[in-house]
Coordinates of C-alpha atoms in Angstrom, one line a residue:
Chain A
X1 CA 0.0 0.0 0.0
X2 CA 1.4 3.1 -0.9
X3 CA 2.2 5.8 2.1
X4 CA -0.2 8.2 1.1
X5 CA -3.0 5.8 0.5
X6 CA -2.0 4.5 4.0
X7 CA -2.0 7.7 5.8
X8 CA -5.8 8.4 4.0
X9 CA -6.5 5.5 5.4
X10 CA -5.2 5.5 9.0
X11 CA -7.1 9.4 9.0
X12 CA -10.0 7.4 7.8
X13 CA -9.9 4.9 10.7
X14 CA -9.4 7.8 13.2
X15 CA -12.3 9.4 12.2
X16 CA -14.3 6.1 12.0
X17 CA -13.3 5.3 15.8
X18 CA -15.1 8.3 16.6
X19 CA -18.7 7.4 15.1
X20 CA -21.2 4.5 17.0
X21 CA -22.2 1.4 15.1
X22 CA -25.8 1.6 17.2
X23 CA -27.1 3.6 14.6
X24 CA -26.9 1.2 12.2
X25 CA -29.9 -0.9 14.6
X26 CA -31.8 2.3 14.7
X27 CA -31.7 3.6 11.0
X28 CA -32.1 -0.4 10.1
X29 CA -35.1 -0.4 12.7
X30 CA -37.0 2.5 11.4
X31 CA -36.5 1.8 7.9
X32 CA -38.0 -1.4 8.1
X33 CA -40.7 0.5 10.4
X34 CA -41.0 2.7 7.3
X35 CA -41.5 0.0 5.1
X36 CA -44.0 -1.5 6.6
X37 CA -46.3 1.9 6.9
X38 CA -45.7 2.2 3.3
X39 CA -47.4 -1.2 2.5
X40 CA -50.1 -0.4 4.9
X41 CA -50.9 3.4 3.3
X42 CA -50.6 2.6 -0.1
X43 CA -47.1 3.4 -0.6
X44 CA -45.7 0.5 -2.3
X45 CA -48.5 -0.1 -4.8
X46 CA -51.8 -2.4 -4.9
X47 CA -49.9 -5.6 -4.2
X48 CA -48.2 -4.9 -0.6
X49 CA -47.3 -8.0 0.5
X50 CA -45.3 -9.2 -2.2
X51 CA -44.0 -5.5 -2.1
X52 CA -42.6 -5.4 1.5
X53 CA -41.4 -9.3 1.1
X54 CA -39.0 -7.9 -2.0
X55 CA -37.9 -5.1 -0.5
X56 CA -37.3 -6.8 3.2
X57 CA -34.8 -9.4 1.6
X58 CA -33.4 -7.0 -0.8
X59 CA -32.3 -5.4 2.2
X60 CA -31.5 -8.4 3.9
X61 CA -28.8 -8.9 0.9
X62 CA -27.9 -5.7 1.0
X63 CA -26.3 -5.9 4.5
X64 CA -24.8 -9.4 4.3
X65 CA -23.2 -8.1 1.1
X66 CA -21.9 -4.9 2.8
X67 CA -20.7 -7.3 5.8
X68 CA -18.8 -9.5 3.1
X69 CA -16.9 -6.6 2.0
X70 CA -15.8 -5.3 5.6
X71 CA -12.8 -7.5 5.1
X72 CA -11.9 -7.4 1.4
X73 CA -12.2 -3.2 2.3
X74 CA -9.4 -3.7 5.3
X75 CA -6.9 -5.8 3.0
X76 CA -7.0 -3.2 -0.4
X77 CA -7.4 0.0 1.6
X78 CA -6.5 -0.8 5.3
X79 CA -9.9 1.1 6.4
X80 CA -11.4 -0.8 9.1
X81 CA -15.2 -0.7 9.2
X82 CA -15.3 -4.5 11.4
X83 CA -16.7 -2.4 14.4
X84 CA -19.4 -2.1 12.2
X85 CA -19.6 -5.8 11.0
X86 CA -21.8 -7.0 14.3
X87 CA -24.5 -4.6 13.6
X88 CA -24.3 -5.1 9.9
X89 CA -24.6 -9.0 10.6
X90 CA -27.5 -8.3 13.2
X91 CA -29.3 -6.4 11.2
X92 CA -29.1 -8.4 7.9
X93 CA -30.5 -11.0 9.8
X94 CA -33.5 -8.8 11.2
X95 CA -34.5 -8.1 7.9
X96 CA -34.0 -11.6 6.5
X97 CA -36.2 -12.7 9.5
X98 CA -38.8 -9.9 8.8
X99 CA -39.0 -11.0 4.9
X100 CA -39.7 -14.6 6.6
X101 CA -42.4 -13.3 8.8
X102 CA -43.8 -11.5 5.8
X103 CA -44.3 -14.7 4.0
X104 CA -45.2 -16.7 6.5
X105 CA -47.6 -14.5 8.5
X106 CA -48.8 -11.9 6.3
X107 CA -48.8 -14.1 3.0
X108 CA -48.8 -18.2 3.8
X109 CA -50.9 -17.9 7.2
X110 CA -50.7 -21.4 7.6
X111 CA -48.3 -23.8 8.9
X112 CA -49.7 -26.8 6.6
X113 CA -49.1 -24.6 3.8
X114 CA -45.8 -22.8 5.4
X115 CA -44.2 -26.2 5.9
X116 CA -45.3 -27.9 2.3
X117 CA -43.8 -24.8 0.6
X118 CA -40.5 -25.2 2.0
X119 CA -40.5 -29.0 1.3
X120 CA -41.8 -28.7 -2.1
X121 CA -40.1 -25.4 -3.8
X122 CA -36.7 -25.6 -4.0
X123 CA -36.3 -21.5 -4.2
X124 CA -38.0 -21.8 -0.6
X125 CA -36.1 -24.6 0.1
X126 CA -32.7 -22.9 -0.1
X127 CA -34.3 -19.6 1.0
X128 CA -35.2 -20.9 4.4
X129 CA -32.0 -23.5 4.6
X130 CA -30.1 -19.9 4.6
X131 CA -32.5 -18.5 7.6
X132 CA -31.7 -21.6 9.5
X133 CA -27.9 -20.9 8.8
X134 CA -27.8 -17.2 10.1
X135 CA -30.0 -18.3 13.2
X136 CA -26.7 -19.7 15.4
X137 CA -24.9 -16.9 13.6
X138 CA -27.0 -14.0 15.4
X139 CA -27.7 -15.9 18.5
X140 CA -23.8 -15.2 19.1
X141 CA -23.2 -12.1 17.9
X142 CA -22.5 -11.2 21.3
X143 CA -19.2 -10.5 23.0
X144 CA -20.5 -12.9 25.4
X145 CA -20.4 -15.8 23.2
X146 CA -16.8 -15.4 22.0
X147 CA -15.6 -15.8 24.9
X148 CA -17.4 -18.9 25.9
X149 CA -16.9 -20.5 22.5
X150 CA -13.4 -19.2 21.9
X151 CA -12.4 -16.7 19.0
X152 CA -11.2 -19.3 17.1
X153 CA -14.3 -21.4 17.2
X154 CA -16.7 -18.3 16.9
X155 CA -14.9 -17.8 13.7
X156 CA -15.4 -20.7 12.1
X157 CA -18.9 -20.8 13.5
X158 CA -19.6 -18.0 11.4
X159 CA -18.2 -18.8 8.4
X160 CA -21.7 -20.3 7.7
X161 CA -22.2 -16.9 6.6
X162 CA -20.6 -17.9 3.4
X163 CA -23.2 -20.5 2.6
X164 CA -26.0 -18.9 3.9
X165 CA -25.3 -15.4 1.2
X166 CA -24.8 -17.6 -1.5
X167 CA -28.2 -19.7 -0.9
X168 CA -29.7 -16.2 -0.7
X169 CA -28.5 -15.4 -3.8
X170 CA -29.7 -18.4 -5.6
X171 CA -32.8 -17.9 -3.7
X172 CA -33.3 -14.5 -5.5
X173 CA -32.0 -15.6 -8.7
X174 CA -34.5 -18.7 -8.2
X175 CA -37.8 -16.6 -7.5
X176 CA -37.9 -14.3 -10.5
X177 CA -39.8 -14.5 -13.8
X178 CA -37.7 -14.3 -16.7
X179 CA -34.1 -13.1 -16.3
X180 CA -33.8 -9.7 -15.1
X181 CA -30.3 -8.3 -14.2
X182 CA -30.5 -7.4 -10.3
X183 CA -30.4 -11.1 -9.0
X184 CA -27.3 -11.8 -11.3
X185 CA -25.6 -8.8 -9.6
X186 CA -26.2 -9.8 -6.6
X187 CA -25.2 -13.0 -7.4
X188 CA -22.1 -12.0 -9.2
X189 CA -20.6 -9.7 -6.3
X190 CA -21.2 -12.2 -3.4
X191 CA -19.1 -15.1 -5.6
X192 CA -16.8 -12.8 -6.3
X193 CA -16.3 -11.7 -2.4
X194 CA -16.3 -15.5 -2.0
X195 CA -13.4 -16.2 -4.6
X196 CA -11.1 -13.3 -2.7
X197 CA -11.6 -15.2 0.4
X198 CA -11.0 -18.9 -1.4
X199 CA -8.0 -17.2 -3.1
X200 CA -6.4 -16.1 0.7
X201 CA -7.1 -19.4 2.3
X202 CA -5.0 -21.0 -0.9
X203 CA -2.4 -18.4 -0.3
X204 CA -2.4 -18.5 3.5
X205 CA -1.7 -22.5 3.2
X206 CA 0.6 -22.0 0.4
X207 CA 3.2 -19.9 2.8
X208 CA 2.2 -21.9 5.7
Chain B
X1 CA -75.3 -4.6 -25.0
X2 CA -73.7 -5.3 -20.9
X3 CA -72.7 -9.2 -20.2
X4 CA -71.5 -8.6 -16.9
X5 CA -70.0 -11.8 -15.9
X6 CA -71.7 -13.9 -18.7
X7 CA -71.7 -17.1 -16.9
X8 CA -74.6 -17.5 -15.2
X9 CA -75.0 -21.2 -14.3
X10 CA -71.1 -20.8 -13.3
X11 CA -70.2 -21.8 -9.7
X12 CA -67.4 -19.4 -9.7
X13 CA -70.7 -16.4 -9.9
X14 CA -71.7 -17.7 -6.6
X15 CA -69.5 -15.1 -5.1
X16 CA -69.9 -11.9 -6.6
X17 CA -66.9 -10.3 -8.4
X18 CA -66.0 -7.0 -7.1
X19 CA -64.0 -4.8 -9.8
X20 CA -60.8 -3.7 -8.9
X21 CA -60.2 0.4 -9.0
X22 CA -59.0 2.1 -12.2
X23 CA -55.8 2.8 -10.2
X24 CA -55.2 -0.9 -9.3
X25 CA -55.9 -2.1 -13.0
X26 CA -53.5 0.1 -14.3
X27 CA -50.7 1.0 -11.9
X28 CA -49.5 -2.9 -11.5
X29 CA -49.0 -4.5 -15.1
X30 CA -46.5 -6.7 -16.6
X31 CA -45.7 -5.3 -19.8
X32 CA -42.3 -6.5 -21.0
X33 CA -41.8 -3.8 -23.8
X34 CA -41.4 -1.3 -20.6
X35 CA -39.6 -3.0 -18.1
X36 CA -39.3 -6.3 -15.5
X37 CA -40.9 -4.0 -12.8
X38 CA -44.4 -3.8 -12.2
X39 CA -44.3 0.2 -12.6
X40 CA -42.7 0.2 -15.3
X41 CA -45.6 0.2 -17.9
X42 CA -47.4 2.7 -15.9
X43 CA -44.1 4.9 -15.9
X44 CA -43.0 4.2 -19.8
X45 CA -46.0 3.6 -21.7
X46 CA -47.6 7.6 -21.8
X47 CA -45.1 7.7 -25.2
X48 CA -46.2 4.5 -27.0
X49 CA -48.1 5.8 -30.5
X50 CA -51.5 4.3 -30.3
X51 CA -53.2 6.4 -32.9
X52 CA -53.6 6.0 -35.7
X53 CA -53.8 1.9 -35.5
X54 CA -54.4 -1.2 -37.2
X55 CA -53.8 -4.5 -37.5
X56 CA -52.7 -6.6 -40.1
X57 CA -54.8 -9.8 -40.6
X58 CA -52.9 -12.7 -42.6
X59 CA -52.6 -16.5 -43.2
X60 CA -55.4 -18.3 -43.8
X61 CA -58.2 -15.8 -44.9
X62 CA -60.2 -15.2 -47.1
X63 CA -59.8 -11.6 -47.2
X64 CA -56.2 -11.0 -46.4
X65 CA -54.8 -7.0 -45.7
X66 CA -54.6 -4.3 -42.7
X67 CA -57.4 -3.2 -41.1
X68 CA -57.7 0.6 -39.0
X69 CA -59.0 -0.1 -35.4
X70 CA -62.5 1.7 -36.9
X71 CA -62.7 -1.0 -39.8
X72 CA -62.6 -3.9 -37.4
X73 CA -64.7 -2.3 -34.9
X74 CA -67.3 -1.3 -37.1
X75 CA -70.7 -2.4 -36.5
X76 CA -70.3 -4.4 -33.8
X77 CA -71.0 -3.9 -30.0
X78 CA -69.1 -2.9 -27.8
X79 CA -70.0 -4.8 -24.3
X80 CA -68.7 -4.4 -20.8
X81 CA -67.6 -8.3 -19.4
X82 CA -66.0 -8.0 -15.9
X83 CA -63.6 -11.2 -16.3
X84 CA -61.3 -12.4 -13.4
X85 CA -58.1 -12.1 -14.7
X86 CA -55.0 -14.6 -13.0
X87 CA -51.4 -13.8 -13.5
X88 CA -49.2 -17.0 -13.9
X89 CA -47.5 -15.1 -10.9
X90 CA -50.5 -16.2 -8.7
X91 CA -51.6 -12.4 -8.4
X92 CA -55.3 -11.7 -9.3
X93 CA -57.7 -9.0 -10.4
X94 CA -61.1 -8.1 -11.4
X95 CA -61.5 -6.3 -14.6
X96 CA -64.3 -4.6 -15.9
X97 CA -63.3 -4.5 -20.1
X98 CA -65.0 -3.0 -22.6
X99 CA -64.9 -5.0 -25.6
X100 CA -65.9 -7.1 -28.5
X101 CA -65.4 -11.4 -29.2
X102 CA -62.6 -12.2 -31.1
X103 CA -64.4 -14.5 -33.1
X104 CA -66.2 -11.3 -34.6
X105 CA -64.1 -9.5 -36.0
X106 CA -61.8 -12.5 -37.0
X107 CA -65.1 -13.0 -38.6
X108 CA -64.4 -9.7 -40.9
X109 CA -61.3 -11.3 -42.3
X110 CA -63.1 -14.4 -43.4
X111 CA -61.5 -17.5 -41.8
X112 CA -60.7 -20.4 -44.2
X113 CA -61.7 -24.3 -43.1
X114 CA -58.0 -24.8 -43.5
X115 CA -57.0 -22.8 -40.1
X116 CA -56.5 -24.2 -36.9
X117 CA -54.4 -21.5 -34.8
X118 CA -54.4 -18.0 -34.4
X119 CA -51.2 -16.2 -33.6
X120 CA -51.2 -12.4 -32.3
X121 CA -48.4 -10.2 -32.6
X122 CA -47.5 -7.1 -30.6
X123 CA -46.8 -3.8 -31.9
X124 CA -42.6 -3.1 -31.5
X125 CA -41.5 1.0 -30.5
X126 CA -37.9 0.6 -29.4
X127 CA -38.1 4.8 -29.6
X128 CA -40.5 4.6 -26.2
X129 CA -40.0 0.9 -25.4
X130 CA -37.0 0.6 -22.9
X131 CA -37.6 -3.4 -22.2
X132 CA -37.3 -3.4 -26.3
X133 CA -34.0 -1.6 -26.6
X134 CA -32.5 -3.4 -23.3
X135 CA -34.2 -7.0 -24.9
X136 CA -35.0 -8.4 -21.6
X137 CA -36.6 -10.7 -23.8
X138 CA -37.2 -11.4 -27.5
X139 CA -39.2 -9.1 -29.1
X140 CA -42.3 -8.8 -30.5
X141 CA -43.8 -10.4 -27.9
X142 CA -45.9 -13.5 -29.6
X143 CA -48.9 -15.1 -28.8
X144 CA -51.5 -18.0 -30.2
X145 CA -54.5 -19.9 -29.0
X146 CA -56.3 -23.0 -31.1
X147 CA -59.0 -21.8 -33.2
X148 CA -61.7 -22.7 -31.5
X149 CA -60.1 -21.2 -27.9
X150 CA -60.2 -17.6 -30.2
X151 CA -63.5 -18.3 -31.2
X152 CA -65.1 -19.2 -28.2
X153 CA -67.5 -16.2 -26.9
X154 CA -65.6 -15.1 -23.8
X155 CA -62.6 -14.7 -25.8
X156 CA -62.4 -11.2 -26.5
X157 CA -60.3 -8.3 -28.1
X158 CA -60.9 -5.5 -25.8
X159 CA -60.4 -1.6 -26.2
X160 CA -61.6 0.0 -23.2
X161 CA -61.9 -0.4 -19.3
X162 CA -64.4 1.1 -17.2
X163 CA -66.3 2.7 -20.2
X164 CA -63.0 4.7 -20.3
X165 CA -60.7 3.5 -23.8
X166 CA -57.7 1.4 -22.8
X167 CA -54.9 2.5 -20.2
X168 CA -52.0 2.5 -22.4
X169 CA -49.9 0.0 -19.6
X170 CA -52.6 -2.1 -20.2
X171 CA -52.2 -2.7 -24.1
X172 CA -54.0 0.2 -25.8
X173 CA -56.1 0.6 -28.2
X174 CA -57.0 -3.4 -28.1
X175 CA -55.7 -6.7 -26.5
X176 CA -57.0 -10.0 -26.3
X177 CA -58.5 -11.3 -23.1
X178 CA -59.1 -14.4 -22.4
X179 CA -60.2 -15.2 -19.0
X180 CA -59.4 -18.7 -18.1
X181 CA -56.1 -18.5 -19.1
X182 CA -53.1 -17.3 -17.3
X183 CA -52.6 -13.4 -18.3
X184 CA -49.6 -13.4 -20.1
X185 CA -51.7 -15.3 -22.9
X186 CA -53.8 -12.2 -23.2
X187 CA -51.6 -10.3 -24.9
X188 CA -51.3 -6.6 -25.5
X189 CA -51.5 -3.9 -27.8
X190 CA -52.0 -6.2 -31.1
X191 CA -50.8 -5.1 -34.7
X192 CA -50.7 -8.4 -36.4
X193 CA -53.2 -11.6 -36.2
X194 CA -51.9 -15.0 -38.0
X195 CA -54.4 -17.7 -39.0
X196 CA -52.2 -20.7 -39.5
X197 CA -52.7 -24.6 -39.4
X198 CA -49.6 -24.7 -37.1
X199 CA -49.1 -24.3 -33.8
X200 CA -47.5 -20.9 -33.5
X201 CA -44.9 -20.2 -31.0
X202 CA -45.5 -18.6 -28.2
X203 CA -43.2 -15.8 -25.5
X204 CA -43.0 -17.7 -22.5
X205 CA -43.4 -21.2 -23.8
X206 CA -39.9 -20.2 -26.2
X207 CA -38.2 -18.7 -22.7
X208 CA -38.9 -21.5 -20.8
X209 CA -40.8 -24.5 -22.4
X210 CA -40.6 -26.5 -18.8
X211 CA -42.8 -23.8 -17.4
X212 CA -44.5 -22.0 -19.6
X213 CA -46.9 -23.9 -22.0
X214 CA -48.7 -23.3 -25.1
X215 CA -52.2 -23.3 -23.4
X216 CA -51.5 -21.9 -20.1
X217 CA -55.0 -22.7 -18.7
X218 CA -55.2 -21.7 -15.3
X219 CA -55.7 -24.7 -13.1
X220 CA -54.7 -24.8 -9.4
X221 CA -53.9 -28.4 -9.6
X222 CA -51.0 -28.0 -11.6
X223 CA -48.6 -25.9 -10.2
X224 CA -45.9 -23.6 -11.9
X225 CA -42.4 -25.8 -11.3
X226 CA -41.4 -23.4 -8.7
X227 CA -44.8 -22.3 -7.1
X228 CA -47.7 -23.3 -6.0
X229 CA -51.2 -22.4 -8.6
X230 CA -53.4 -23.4 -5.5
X231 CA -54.2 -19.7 -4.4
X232 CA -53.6 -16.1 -5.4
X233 CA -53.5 -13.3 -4.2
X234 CA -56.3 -10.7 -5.3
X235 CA -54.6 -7.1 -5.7
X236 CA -55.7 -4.0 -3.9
X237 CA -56.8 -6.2 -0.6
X238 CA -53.5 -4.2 1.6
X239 CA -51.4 -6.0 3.6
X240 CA -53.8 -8.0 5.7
X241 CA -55.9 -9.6 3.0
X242 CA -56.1 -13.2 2.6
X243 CA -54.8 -15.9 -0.3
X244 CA -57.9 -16.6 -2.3
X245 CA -58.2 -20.5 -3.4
X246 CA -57.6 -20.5 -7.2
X247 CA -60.5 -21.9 -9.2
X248 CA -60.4 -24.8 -12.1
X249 CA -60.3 -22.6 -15.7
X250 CA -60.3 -19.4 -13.8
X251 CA -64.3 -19.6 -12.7
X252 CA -65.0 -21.0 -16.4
X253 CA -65.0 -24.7 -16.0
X254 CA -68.4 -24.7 -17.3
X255 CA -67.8 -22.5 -20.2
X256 CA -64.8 -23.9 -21.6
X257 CA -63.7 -27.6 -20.3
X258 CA -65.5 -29.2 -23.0
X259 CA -62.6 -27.7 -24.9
X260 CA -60.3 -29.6 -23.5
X261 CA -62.3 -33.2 -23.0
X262 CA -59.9 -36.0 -23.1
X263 CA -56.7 -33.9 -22.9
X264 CA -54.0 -34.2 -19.9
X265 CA -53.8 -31.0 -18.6
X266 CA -51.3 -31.9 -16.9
X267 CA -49.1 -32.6 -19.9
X268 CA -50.6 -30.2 -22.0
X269 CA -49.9 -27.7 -19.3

């Protein structure tokens, strides 16, 4: 890294130090709020439900996408956003839990039907497997837990992050009608932030 | 002359269908030639050129050559028929349409014994069609039914909603509509109309042959391969409304399934 880049960075970081990750829960929080009002005032057109469930895991994607990049960021630019990856993480999994609670409560409304759906469609299928995976994941996104499971252990723990992304971007790419462009983005930047981190591990053994 | 419903033995006009709003109708539409979004016709489609219009009627008639909308309106009635209308995407509506059968003003062109398909075309304005230029997906968008599916009387080409002439999202000046089939069948704003012996090919069905077949009869015991057909959801209902069962042929069993007697539907899906 060059020493200017570095010094832009390390000014970066001290400014970063200075700012709270809380907000993230509280902007996450009320724009999910906001969300929801829209459906119920007419905000995101005639068809609501399938509306808020969109926009919920778009979201959802959004922030597990923006977690995946938190070390990537570090490694080309040395800023360091991972005080930010826990709420990131936390919230992701808010709105991936919201966008199941949309379906299931607000859509399905049944658990005959709830449980057949998953069984039967594999988009669901992998879409749920993916909630399942980030369940352990945000039950121990807690400095508590590190320290009874060990940082090592809590790190591989939640490299089931990896799988879970990349079944919710087949889960996206799955659901649609035709072939529009936005799940193959998605899609496209979470592999690629999966290759970087494929290409370390090779190069971390290779020197080990 | 107002057929409202026009089905009245029908179970499915037990329940009464309630309309949905002008707004509804025409604020949530798939419309390729504008976009993957459901806004996007509503947001795109002010520019399309509907006026002047016609349609070229070919293939296997007797009198062969392009007719303006007046010429193949002329002299016939235009009646109001509020059709429940079922997206493949298990969304539903209620449209009032405003309109005239198919079989009538294929009627004008003189079909020959010979024919056995009809194939529609859709008109093609890269200029004002962004899903055109971008070719989301093959363009014009094509469509067919058998003969007698076009000339059965609920089949219609309509040109109006509400009393009001057709939303331009919604396929101005005239689509087809045919009501116990899964929308994307009905298509939109028609220039060309192909009597053929041949099945002609159809959007979806060339897309995705596994999913999308030729006759695309709605039918909640055969799902899509990736969801369910049991239910839909009826638009407009907010974010508390309930799934509605899906019924056999739309809420047409009795009109049309002697069209399909002794056919699979589940192979001929």
């Amino acid at each position: 890294m060059p020493v200017s880049q570095q010094s832009l960075s390390r000014s970066i970081n001290a400014t970063l130090r200075r700012v709270p990750a809380w907000p993230i829960y509280i902007i996450g929080a009320a724009w999910a709020g906001w969300l929801f009002y829209l459906g119920l005032t007419g905000g995101l057109g005639p068809e609501p439900i399938n509306a808020l469930e969109r926009r919920y895991g778009e979201v959802a994607l959004q922030l597990l996408v923006a977690g995946l990049f938190v070390t990537p960021l570090r490694t080309w630019t040395g800023v360091n956003l991972v005080k930010f990856r826990r709420a990131l993480g936390l919230t992701a999994f808010f709105y991936v839990l919201a966008h199941f609670l949309v379906w299931a409560v607000l859509d399905l409304r049944s658990l005959a039907r709830i449980g057949e759906e998953i069984v039967k469609r594999p988009y669901i299928t992998i879409g749920f497997a993916a909630f399942l995976l980030l369940i352990p994941l945000a039950l121990t996104s807690n400095n508590i837990s590190i320290k009874r499971l060990g940082a090592a252990t809590w790190r591989k723990l939640h490299r089931l992050t990896y799988p879970a992304v990349l079944l919710g971007a087949i889960h996206y790419i799955w659901l649609v009608k035709g072939y529009p462009i936005e799940p193959f983005i998605y899609a496209a930047v979470i592999v690629g932030l999966l290759l970087v981190r494929l290409r370390w591990t090779r190069l971390r053994s290779a020197t080990a | 002359a107002a057929v409202t419903g026009a089905m009245p033995a029908s179970r499915a006009s037990a329940q009464a269908l309630e309309p949905n709003t002008l707004e509804e109708i025409s604020s949530y539409n798939n419309f390729y030639e504008f976009g993957w979004n459901k806004t996007d016709p509503a947001d795109h489609a002010h520019a399309m050129v509907t006026s002047p219009w016609s349609i070229s009627i070919d293939g296997m008639v007797d009198r062969p050559g392009t007719y303006t909308l007046e010429q193949l309106l002329e002299g016939l009635d235009i009646e109001e028929r509020i059709y429940r209308f079922r997206c493949v995407e298990a969304w539903s509506m209620v449209v009032p349409w405003n309109g005239v059968e198919l079989a009538d003003v294929l009627a004008k062109a003189g079909v020959q014994s010979s024919a056995r398909f009809v194939a529609f075309e859709t008109t093609v304005q890269p200029d004002v069609m962004p899903g055109v230029r971008g070719r989301i997906i093959p363009f014009p968008y094509v469509e067919g039914l058998r003969l007698d599916e076009a000339q059965h009387p609920l089949t219609m080409l309509a040109t109006g909603i509400y009393g009001d002439p057709m939303p331009k999202q919604n396929g101005a000046p005239i689509r087809l509509v045919v009501p116990w089939k899964y929308g994307f069948k009905s298509i939109k704003s028609i220039v060309r109309i192909t009597l053929t012996d041949e099945q002609p090919p159809t959007t979806w069905n060339r897309l995705n042959a596994r999913e999308y077949g030729f006759y695309s009869n709605v039918n909640p015991t055969v799902d899509h391969p990736r969801w369910s057909q049991a239910s839909e959801r009826k638009i407009g209902g907010g974010l508390f409304a309930r799934r509605q069962d899906t019924l056999m042929f739309n809420g047409y069993e009795d009109q049309v399934a002697s069209l399909y007697a002794g056919m699979d539907l589940r192979e001929d899906y």
